[in-house]
Coordinates of C-alpha atoms in Angstrom, one line a residue:
M1 CA -22.1 -41.8 4.7
T2 CA -19.2 -39.5 5.9
S3 CA -19.2 -36.1 4.4
A4 CA -16.4 -34.7 2.2
R5 CA -16.1 -31.9 4.6
S6 CA -15.6 -34.1 7.8
A7 CA -12.6 -35.8 5.8
V8 CA -10.6 -32.6 5.9
E9 CA -9.1 -31.4 9.2
P10 CA -11.1 -28.4 10.3
R11 CA -8.0 -26.3 10.9
A12 CA -6.8 -26.8 7.5
L13 CA -10.2 -25.9 5.9
R14 CA -10.2 -22.7 8.1
R15 CA -6.6 -21.9 6.9
A16 CA -7.7 -22.4 3.4
Y17 CA -10.5 -20.1 3.8
A18 CA -8.3 -17.4 5.2
A19 CA -5.6 -17.8 2.6
S20 CA -8.2 -17.5 -0.1
L21 CA -9.8 -14.4 1.3
S22 CA -6.5 -12.5 2.3
G23 CA -5.0 -13.0 -1.0
T24 CA -7.9 -11.8 -3.0
A25 CA -8.3 -8.8 -0.6
L26 CA -4.9 -7.7 -1.0
E27 CA -5.2 -7.8 -4.8
Y28 CA -8.4 -5.9 -4.9
Y29 CA -7.2 -3.5 -2.3
D30 CA -4.6 -2.8 -5.1
F31 CA -7.3 -2.4 -7.9
A32 CA -9.7 -0.6 -5.6
A33 CA -6.6 1.9 -4.4
Y34 CA -5.9 2.5 -8.2
S35 CA -9.7 2.9 -9.1
V36 CA -10.2 5.7 -6.5
A37 CA -6.8 7.4 -7.5
A38 CA -7.7 7.2 -11.2
A39 CA -11.0 8.7 -10.6
T40 CA -9.6 11.6 -8.3
V41 CA -5.8 12.4 -8.8
F42 CA -4.0 10.4 -11.4
G43 CA -5.4 12.3 -14.2
D44 CA -3.6 15.5 -13.1
L45 CA -0.6 13.7 -12.0
F46 CA 0.2 11.4 -14.7
F47 CA -2.0 12.5 -17.8
P48 CA -2.0 16.4 -17.5
S49 CA -4.5 18.1 -19.8
G50 CA -6.5 21.4 -19.8
D51 CA -9.6 19.2 -20.2
D52 CA -10.7 17.4 -16.9
L53 CA -12.6 14.8 -18.8
V54 CA -9.7 14.0 -21.1
G55 CA -7.3 13.6 -18.2
T56 CA -9.9 11.2 -16.3
M57 CA -10.4 9.1 -19.5
A58 CA -6.6 8.8 -19.8
A59 CA -6.4 7.5 -16.2
F60 CA -9.3 5.2 -16.7
S61 CA -7.3 3.9 -19.8
T62 CA -4.7 2.5 -17.4
Y63 CA -7.5 1.2 -15.3
A64 CA -8.7 -0.8 -18.3
V65 CA -4.9 -2.1 -18.8
G66 CA -5.3 -4.1 -15.5
Y67 CA -8.2 -5.7 -17.0
L68 CA -6.6 -6.5 -20.3
A69 CA -3.5 -7.9 -18.7
R70 CA -5.8 -10.5 -16.7
P71 CA -6.0 -13.0 -19.6
L72 CA -2.3 -13.4 -19.6
G73 CA -2.2 -14.2 -16.1
G74 CA -5.1 -16.5 -16.5
F75 CA -3.3 -18.2 -19.4
V76 CA 0.1 -18.6 -17.6
F77 CA -0.7 -19.0 -14.2
G78 CA -4.1 -21.0 -14.8
R79 CA -2.1 -23.5 -16.9
L80 CA 0.6 -23.9 -14.2
G81 CA -2.1 -24.4 -11.5
D82 CA -3.4 -27.3 -13.2
V83 CA 0.0 -28.8 -13.8
L84 CA 2.0 -27.8 -10.6
G85 CA -0.7 -27.2 -8.0
R86 CA -2.7 -24.5 -6.7
K87 CA -0.6 -23.5 -3.6
K88 CA 2.7 -23.0 -5.3
I89 CA 1.1 -20.7 -8.0
L90 CA -0.9 -18.5 -5.5
V91 CA 2.3 -17.5 -3.6
H92 CA 3.8 -16.1 -6.8
T93 CA 0.7 -14.2 -7.8
L94 CA 0.4 -12.7 -4.4
L95 CA 4.0 -11.5 -4.6
L96 CA 3.7 -10.1 -8.1
A97 CA 0.6 -8.1 -6.9
G98 CA 2.1 -6.7 -3.9
I99 CA 5.5 -5.5 -5.4
A100 CA 3.8 -3.8 -8.4
T101 CA 1.4 -1.9 -5.9
F102 CA 4.3 -1.0 -3.6
L103 CA 6.2 0.4 -6.6
I104 CA 3.1 2.6 -7.8
G105 CA 3.4 4.3 -4.3
L106 CA 7.2 5.2 -5.1
L107 CA 6.5 6.3 -8.9
P108 CA 7.7 9.8 -9.9
T109 CA 4.8 11.9 -11.6
H110 CA 4.6 13.6 -14.9
A111 CA 5.9 16.8 -13.3
A112 CA 9.3 15.0 -12.3
I113 CA 9.9 12.7 -15.2
G114 CA 7.5 13.7 -18.0
G115 CA 5.7 11.0 -20.2
L116 CA 7.8 8.3 -18.7
A117 CA 5.7 8.4 -15.6
A118 CA 2.7 7.4 -17.5
V119 CA 4.6 4.6 -19.2
L120 CA 5.9 3.2 -15.9
L121 CA 2.3 3.5 -14.4
V122 CA 0.9 1.5 -17.3
L123 CA 3.6 -1.2 -16.9
L124 CA 3.0 -1.6 -13.1
R125 CA -0.8 -1.6 -13.6
F126 CA -0.2 -4.3 -16.4
A127 CA 1.5 -6.3 -13.8
Q128 CA -1.2 -6.1 -11.4
G129 CA -3.5 -7.3 -13.8
V130 CA -1.4 -10.4 -14.6
A131 CA -1.3 -11.2 -10.9
V132 CA -5.0 -10.9 -10.5
G133 CA -5.7 -13.0 -13.7
G134 CA -3.8 -15.8 -12.0
E135 CA -5.0 -15.2 -8.6
W136 CA -8.8 -15.5 -8.6
G137 CA -9.0 -19.0 -10.1
G138 CA -6.7 -20.5 -7.8
A139 CA -8.0 -18.7 -4.6
V140 CA -11.6 -20.1 -5.4
L141 CA -10.1 -23.6 -5.8
L142 CA -8.1 -23.2 -2.5
S143 CA -11.2 -22.9 -0.4
S144 CA -13.7 -24.8 -2.4
E145 CA -11.6 -27.9 -3.0
Y146 CA -11.1 -28.1 0.7
G147 CA -14.6 -27.9 1.5
D148 CA -17.7 -30.0 1.0
P149 CA -18.5 -30.0 -2.7
R150 CA -22.3 -29.6 -1.6
R151 CA -21.5 -26.4 0.1
R152 CA -19.3 -25.1 -2.5
G153 CA -21.1 -21.8 -2.9
F154 CA -20.4 -21.0 0.8
W155 CA -16.5 -22.2 0.7
A156 CA -15.9 -20.5 -2.7
S157 CA -17.4 -17.3 -1.6
A158 CA -14.1 -16.6 0.4
A159 CA -12.3 -15.3 -2.6
Q160 CA -15.5 -13.1 -3.4
I161 CA -15.4 -11.6 -0.1
G162 CA -11.8 -10.3 -1.1
P163 CA -13.1 -7.6 -3.6
P164 CA -15.4 -5.7 -0.9
A165 CA -12.7 -6.3 1.6
G166 CA -10.1 -4.8 -0.5
T167 CA -12.4 -2.1 -1.7
L168 CA -13.4 -1.3 2.0
L169 CA -9.7 -1.0 3.0
A170 CA -8.7 0.9 -0.1
N171 CA -11.5 3.5 0.1
G172 CA -11.1 3.8 3.8
V173 CA -7.4 4.6 3.7
L174 CA -7.7 7.0 1.0
A175 CA -10.8 8.7 2.4
L176 CA -8.7 9.0 5.8
L177 CA -5.9 10.3 4.2
S178 CA -7.8 12.9 2.1
G179 CA -9.8 13.9 5.0
T180 CA -7.0 14.5 7.5
M181 CA -4.7 16.5 5.1
S182 CA -5.0 19.3 2.9
E183 CA -5.9 18.8 -1.0
A184 CA -2.4 19.9 -2.0
A185 CA -0.8 17.5 0.4
F186 CA -3.0 14.5 -0.5
T187 CA -2.4 15.4 -4.4
S188 CA 1.2 15.7 -3.8
W189 CA 2.2 12.6 -1.6
G190 CA -0.7 11.6 0.6
W191 CA -2.2 9.2 -2.2
R192 CA 1.2 7.4 -2.1
I193 CA 0.7 5.9 1.5
A194 CA -2.2 3.8 0.6
F195 CA -0.1 2.0 -2.2
L196 CA 2.8 1.6 0.2
L197 CA 0.7 -0.1 2.9
S198 CA 0.3 -3.2 0.6
A199 CA 3.5 -4.5 1.9
V200 CA 1.8 -5.3 5.1
L201 CA -0.9 -7.2 3.5
V202 CA 1.7 -9.2 1.4
L203 CA 3.6 -10.4 4.3
F204 CA 0.3 -11.5 6.0
G205 CA -0.9 -13.3 3.1
L206 CA 2.4 -15.0 2.5
W207 CA 2.3 -16.1 6.3
I208 CA -0.9 -18.0 5.7
R209 CA -0.3 -19.6 2.2
L210 CA 3.1 -20.9 2.8
R211 CA 1.6 -22.9 5.9
L212 CA -1.1 -24.6 3.7
E213 CA -0.9 -28.0 2.1
E214 CA -2.1 -28.8 -1.5
T215 CA -5.8 -29.2 -2.0
P216 CA -7.3 -32.6 -1.6
V217 CA -8.8 -32.6 -5.3
F218 CA -5.5 -31.7 -6.8
Q219 CA -3.6 -34.1 -4.8
R220 CA -5.8 -36.9 -6.0
I221 CA -5.4 -35.9 -9.6
A222 CA -1.7 -35.8 -9.3
D223 CA -1.6 -39.2 -7.4
R224 CA -3.6 -40.6 -10.4
G225 CA -1.2 -39.2 -12.9
E226 CA -4.1 -37.3 -14.3
R227 CA -2.5 -33.8 -14.6
P228 CA -3.1 -32.2 -17.9
S229 CA 0.0 -31.5 -20.1
A230 CA -1.7 -28.7 -22.2
P231 CA -4.8 -27.7 -20.2
V232 CA -5.4 -24.5 -22.3
S233 CA -5.8 -26.4 -25.4
E234 CA -8.0 -29.1 -23.7
V235 CA -10.2 -26.2 -22.4
V236 CA -10.5 -24.5 -25.8
T237 CA -11.1 -27.8 -27.8
T238 CA -13.2 -29.9 -25.2
E239 CA -14.8 -27.3 -22.9
R240 CA -15.9 -24.5 -25.1
R241 CA -19.4 -24.2 -24.0
A242 CA -18.3 -24.1 -20.5
L243 CA -15.8 -21.4 -21.3
A244 CA -18.5 -19.4 -23.3
A245 CA -20.9 -19.7 -20.3
G246 CA -18.3 -18.6 -17.7
I247 CA -17.3 -15.6 -19.8
L248 CA -20.9 -14.3 -20.4
V249 CA -22.1 -15.0 -16.9
R250 CA -19.4 -12.4 -15.6
V251 CA -20.0 -9.6 -17.9
C252 CA -22.9 -8.0 -15.9
P253 CA -21.3 -8.2 -12.5
D254 CA -18.3 -6.4 -13.8
V255 CA -20.2 -3.7 -15.5
L256 CA -22.3 -3.1 -12.4
Y257 CA -19.3 -3.1 -10.0
S258 CA -17.4 -0.7 -12.4
L259 CA -20.4 1.7 -12.5
F260 CA -21.0 1.9 -8.8
T261 CA -17.5 1.8 -7.3
V262 CA -15.4 3.6 -10.0
F263 CA -17.5 5.7 -12.4
T264 CA -19.9 7.1 -9.9
L265 CA -17.1 8.8 -8.2
T266 CA -16.5 10.7 -11.4
Y267 CA -20.3 11.4 -12.0
I268 CA -21.0 12.7 -8.4
T269 CA -18.0 15.1 -8.6
Q270 CA -18.3 16.4 -12.1
E271 CA -22.1 16.4 -12.5
L272 CA -23.6 16.8 -9.2
D273 CA -20.7 18.9 -7.3
M274 CA -20.7 16.4 -4.6
S275 CA -17.4 15.8 -2.8
R276 CA -15.0 12.8 -3.4
S277 CA -15.0 11.8 0.3
E278 CA -19.1 11.5 0.0
G279 CA -18.7 9.1 -2.8
S280 CA -15.9 7.1 -1.1
T281 CA -17.7 6.8 2.0
A282 CA -20.9 5.5 0.3
V283 CA -18.8 2.7 -1.4
M284 CA -17.3 1.9 1.9
I285 CA -20.7 1.4 3.5
G286 CA -21.8 -0.7 0.6
S287 CA -18.8 -2.7 0.7
A288 CA -19.1 -3.3 4.3
C289 CA -22.5 -4.8 3.9
Q290 CA -21.0 -7.0 1.1
L291 CA -18.6 -8.5 3.6
L292 CA -22.0 -10.2 5.1
L293 CA -23.8 -10.5 1.9
M294 CA -21.2 -12.5 -0.3
P295 CA -21.1 -15.6 2.1
A296 CA -24.7 -15.3 2.6
F297 CA -25.8 -15.4 -1.1
G298 CA -23.1 -18.1 -1.6
A299 CA -24.7 -20.3 1.0
L300 CA -28.0 -19.7 -0.4
S301 CA -26.8 -20.8 -3.8
D302 CA -26.2 -24.1 -2.0
R303 CA -29.9 -24.4 -1.1
M304 CA -31.3 -23.4 -4.3
N305 CA -30.4 -23.4 -8.1
R306 CA -27.5 -21.2 -8.4
R307 CA -28.2 -20.2 -12.1
L308 CA -31.7 -19.1 -11.0
L309 CA -30.4 -17.0 -8.0
T310 CA -27.9 -15.4 -10.5
L311 CA -30.8 -14.7 -13.0
V312 CA -32.7 -12.8 -10.2
G313 CA -29.6 -10.7 -9.5
T314 CA -29.0 -10.1 -13.3
I315 CA -32.6 -8.8 -13.6
A316 CA -32.4 -6.6 -10.4
A317 CA -29.0 -5.3 -11.8
A318 CA -30.7 -4.2 -15.1
I319 CA -33.5 -2.2 -13.2
W320 CA -31.5 -0.5 -10.4
P321 CA -29.7 2.2 -12.6
F322 CA -33.0 3.6 -13.7
L323 CA -33.9 4.0 -9.9
F324 CA -30.7 5.1 -8.7
F325 CA -29.7 8.1 -10.9
P326 CA -33.0 9.9 -10.4
M327 CA -32.5 9.5 -6.6
L328 CA -29.3 11.6 -6.9
G329 CA -31.0 14.5 -8.7
D330 CA -30.8 16.9 -5.8
G331 CA -27.3 15.7 -4.6
S332 CA -28.5 14.0 -1.3
F333 CA -25.7 12.3 0.5
G334 CA -28.2 10.0 2.3
L335 CA -29.8 8.8 -1.0
L336 CA -26.4 8.3 -2.5
V337 CA -25.5 5.9 0.4
L338 CA -28.9 4.1 0.0
G339 CA -28.5 3.8 -3.7
T340 CA -24.8 2.4 -3.5
V341 CA -25.8 0.0 -0.7
V342 CA -28.7 -1.5 -2.8
A343 CA -26.4 -1.6 -6.0
L344 CA -23.7 -3.4 -4.1
A345 CA -26.2 -6.0 -2.4
I346 CA -27.4 -6.7 -6.1
H347 CA -23.8 -7.3 -7.0
A348 CA -23.3 -9.7 -4.0
M349 CA -26.0 -11.7 -5.3
L350 CA -24.4 -12.0 -8.6
Y351 CA -21.0 -12.2 -7.2
G352 CA -21.4 -14.3 -4.0
P353 CA -22.2 -17.5 -5.9
Q354 CA -20.4 -16.7 -9.0
A355 CA -17.1 -18.6 -8.0
A356 CA -18.8 -21.8 -7.5
L357 CA -20.9 -21.3 -10.7
L358 CA -18.0 -20.6 -12.8
T359 CA -15.6 -23.4 -11.4
E360 CA -18.1 -26.1 -11.6
Q361 CA -18.6 -25.7 -15.3
F362 CA -15.3 -27.4 -15.7
S363 CA -13.9 -30.7 -14.9
P364 CA -11.6 -30.9 -11.8
R365 CA -8.2 -31.5 -13.8
L366 CA -8.9 -28.3 -15.9
R367 CA -10.6 -26.2 -13.5
Y368 CA -7.8 -23.8 -12.7
T369 CA -7.3 -23.0 -16.4
G370 CA -10.8 -23.0 -17.3
S371 CA -12.0 -20.7 -14.7
S372 CA -9.2 -18.5 -14.8
L373 CA -9.6 -17.9 -18.7
A374 CA -13.4 -17.4 -18.2
Y375 CA -12.9 -14.9 -15.5
T376 CA -10.1 -13.0 -17.3
L377 CA -11.7 -12.9 -20.6
A378 CA -15.0 -11.6 -19.2
G379 CA -13.0 -8.8 -17.5
V380 CA -11.8 -7.7 -21.1
I381 CA -15.4 -7.5 -22.3
G382 CA -17.0 -6.2 -19.0
G383 CA -14.8 -4.7 -16.6
A384 CA -12.0 -3.1 -18.6
P385 CA -13.9 -0.9 -20.9
A386 CA -16.8 0.0 -18.5
P387 CA -15.4 3.3 -17.0
L388 CA -14.3 4.5 -20.4
I389 CA -17.5 3.5 -22.1
L390 CA -19.8 5.1 -19.5
T391 CA -17.6 8.2 -19.4
A392 CA -17.8 8.5 -23.2
L393 CA -21.6 7.6 -23.4
L394 CA -22.3 10.4 -20.8
A395 CA -20.4 12.9 -22.7
L396 CA -21.9 12.1 -25.9
V397 CA -25.6 11.7 -24.7
G398 CA -25.5 14.0 -21.9
N399 CA -28.0 12.1 -19.8
W400 CA -27.8 9.2 -17.2
W401 CA -30.3 6.8 -18.9
I402 CA -27.6 5.8 -21.5
L403 CA -25.8 4.6 -18.4
G404 CA -28.7 2.4 -17.6
A405 CA -29.0 1.0 -21.1
Y406 CA -25.4 0.0 -20.9
V407 CA -26.2 -2.1 -17.9
V408 CA -29.1 -3.8 -19.4
F409 CA -27.0 -4.7 -22.5
S410 CA -24.6 -6.4 -19.9
A411 CA -27.5 -8.2 -18.3
V412 CA -28.6 -9.7 -21.6
L413 CA -25.3 -11.1 -22.3
T414 CA -25.2 -12.6 -18.7
A415 CA -28.6 -14.1 -19.1
I416 CA -27.5 -15.9 -22.4
G417 CA -24.4 -17.4 -20.2
L418 CA -26.8 -18.6 -17.6
W419 CA -28.6 -20.5 -20.3
L420 CA -25.6 -22.0 -21.5
A421 CA -24.2 -23.0 -18.1
R422 CA -24.9 -26.4 -16.6
D423 CA -25.8 -27.5 -12.9
P424 CA -23.1 -29.1 -10.9
V425 CA -22.4 -32.8 -10.5
V426 CA -20.7 -33.2 -6.9
E427 CA -20.8 -36.8 -6.0
S428 CA -17.5 -37.8 -7.6
E429 CA -15.6 -35.0 -5.9
E430 CA -17.1 -36.0 -2.5
E431 CA -15.6 -39.4 -3.2
T432 CA -12.3 -37.9 -4.2
T433 CA -12.0 -35.9 -1.0
R434 CA -12.5 -38.8 1.0
E435 CA -10.0 -41.0 -0.6
V436 CA -7.4 -38.3 -0.3
A437 CA -8.1 -38.0 3.4
T438 CA -7.9 -41.6 4.0
T439 CA -4.5 -42.2 2.3

């Protein structure tokens, strides 16, 4: 029997993979650049205060706004993606993210225009969040609906490579800037360069996406006249269990990622007197490892039960903070790197298979809406408040163990989501892909 993968032109399949990866890399470059800037310079520039902790928490509040905006993007773009198609929507999400990030690089600070600077920063951060909310679900489908459904874990992982690629680029650019100029110059104008460079990534992403055809799965749905008229209502009324499972499965990976790529930068500088560049370097090395680990764990999830693999990663995530923070007791850079690499490897075990796990919870005609809503609503619970909660918990208790307890709580929620989730049925999608290829 001819495989679904062979039914699709290999060049189109590779192009879809590249389009999925490049778009999410851009949007997570934007998010990562903001995350690093929020942990280091935005507190003083946009939220000046005599208390460093207060300024940092205010900056992290706008970090959370990006997550809180994602459900709107998932609602609007997810619905349009199931009605109009994957490709058209992904062009618009890419443009929205790129323009918002570029404008952050031009934004006047509090010293120039007062409180209006913070308002404009929040609005642009909100626009970033809306774009990411619509991007992820479509990017996953762009690669996975071109590929063999039996290898969905691997093909869908293209979108999952985007976050570490974007994080690596953003941290690399910011580390290079902060390492080659004075502290005063970096704080004054150097950080802006990282945001302005997003224009290059936007142009590259558009060049790839505009050359793509619509995915075979959506094309067949459109040919059959099966496109939903009210996909959000259908998901909420007919696929509630899938939505609940998708939301909960994402909570622990989001919290883990926020802890080790965002909050740890603040922790090591304020609690251990380590430098910002040391933290950024550790995150860069861990993200570089994830470039290989994301597709590797995605492929592994095609060979073993995806939910079981995710459960193993969830247990590891709950344990690792209790080993990581004692390792940092003497402020060793080498141990910081080792601990961050292991943490992000655990995150890859969770995040690599996650795109396939989420999308296969929903029927193909509702998949963009369902997976987008699950992805974005989970961010509101997990990723959005995590840096704020972690900062507040540390200030309240004054000991790192409370940070580990918070990760354990998120792991319990994800385990419940895995219990609610279902395993995939791919035979009908293989048939769909073959039918489209022969018409």
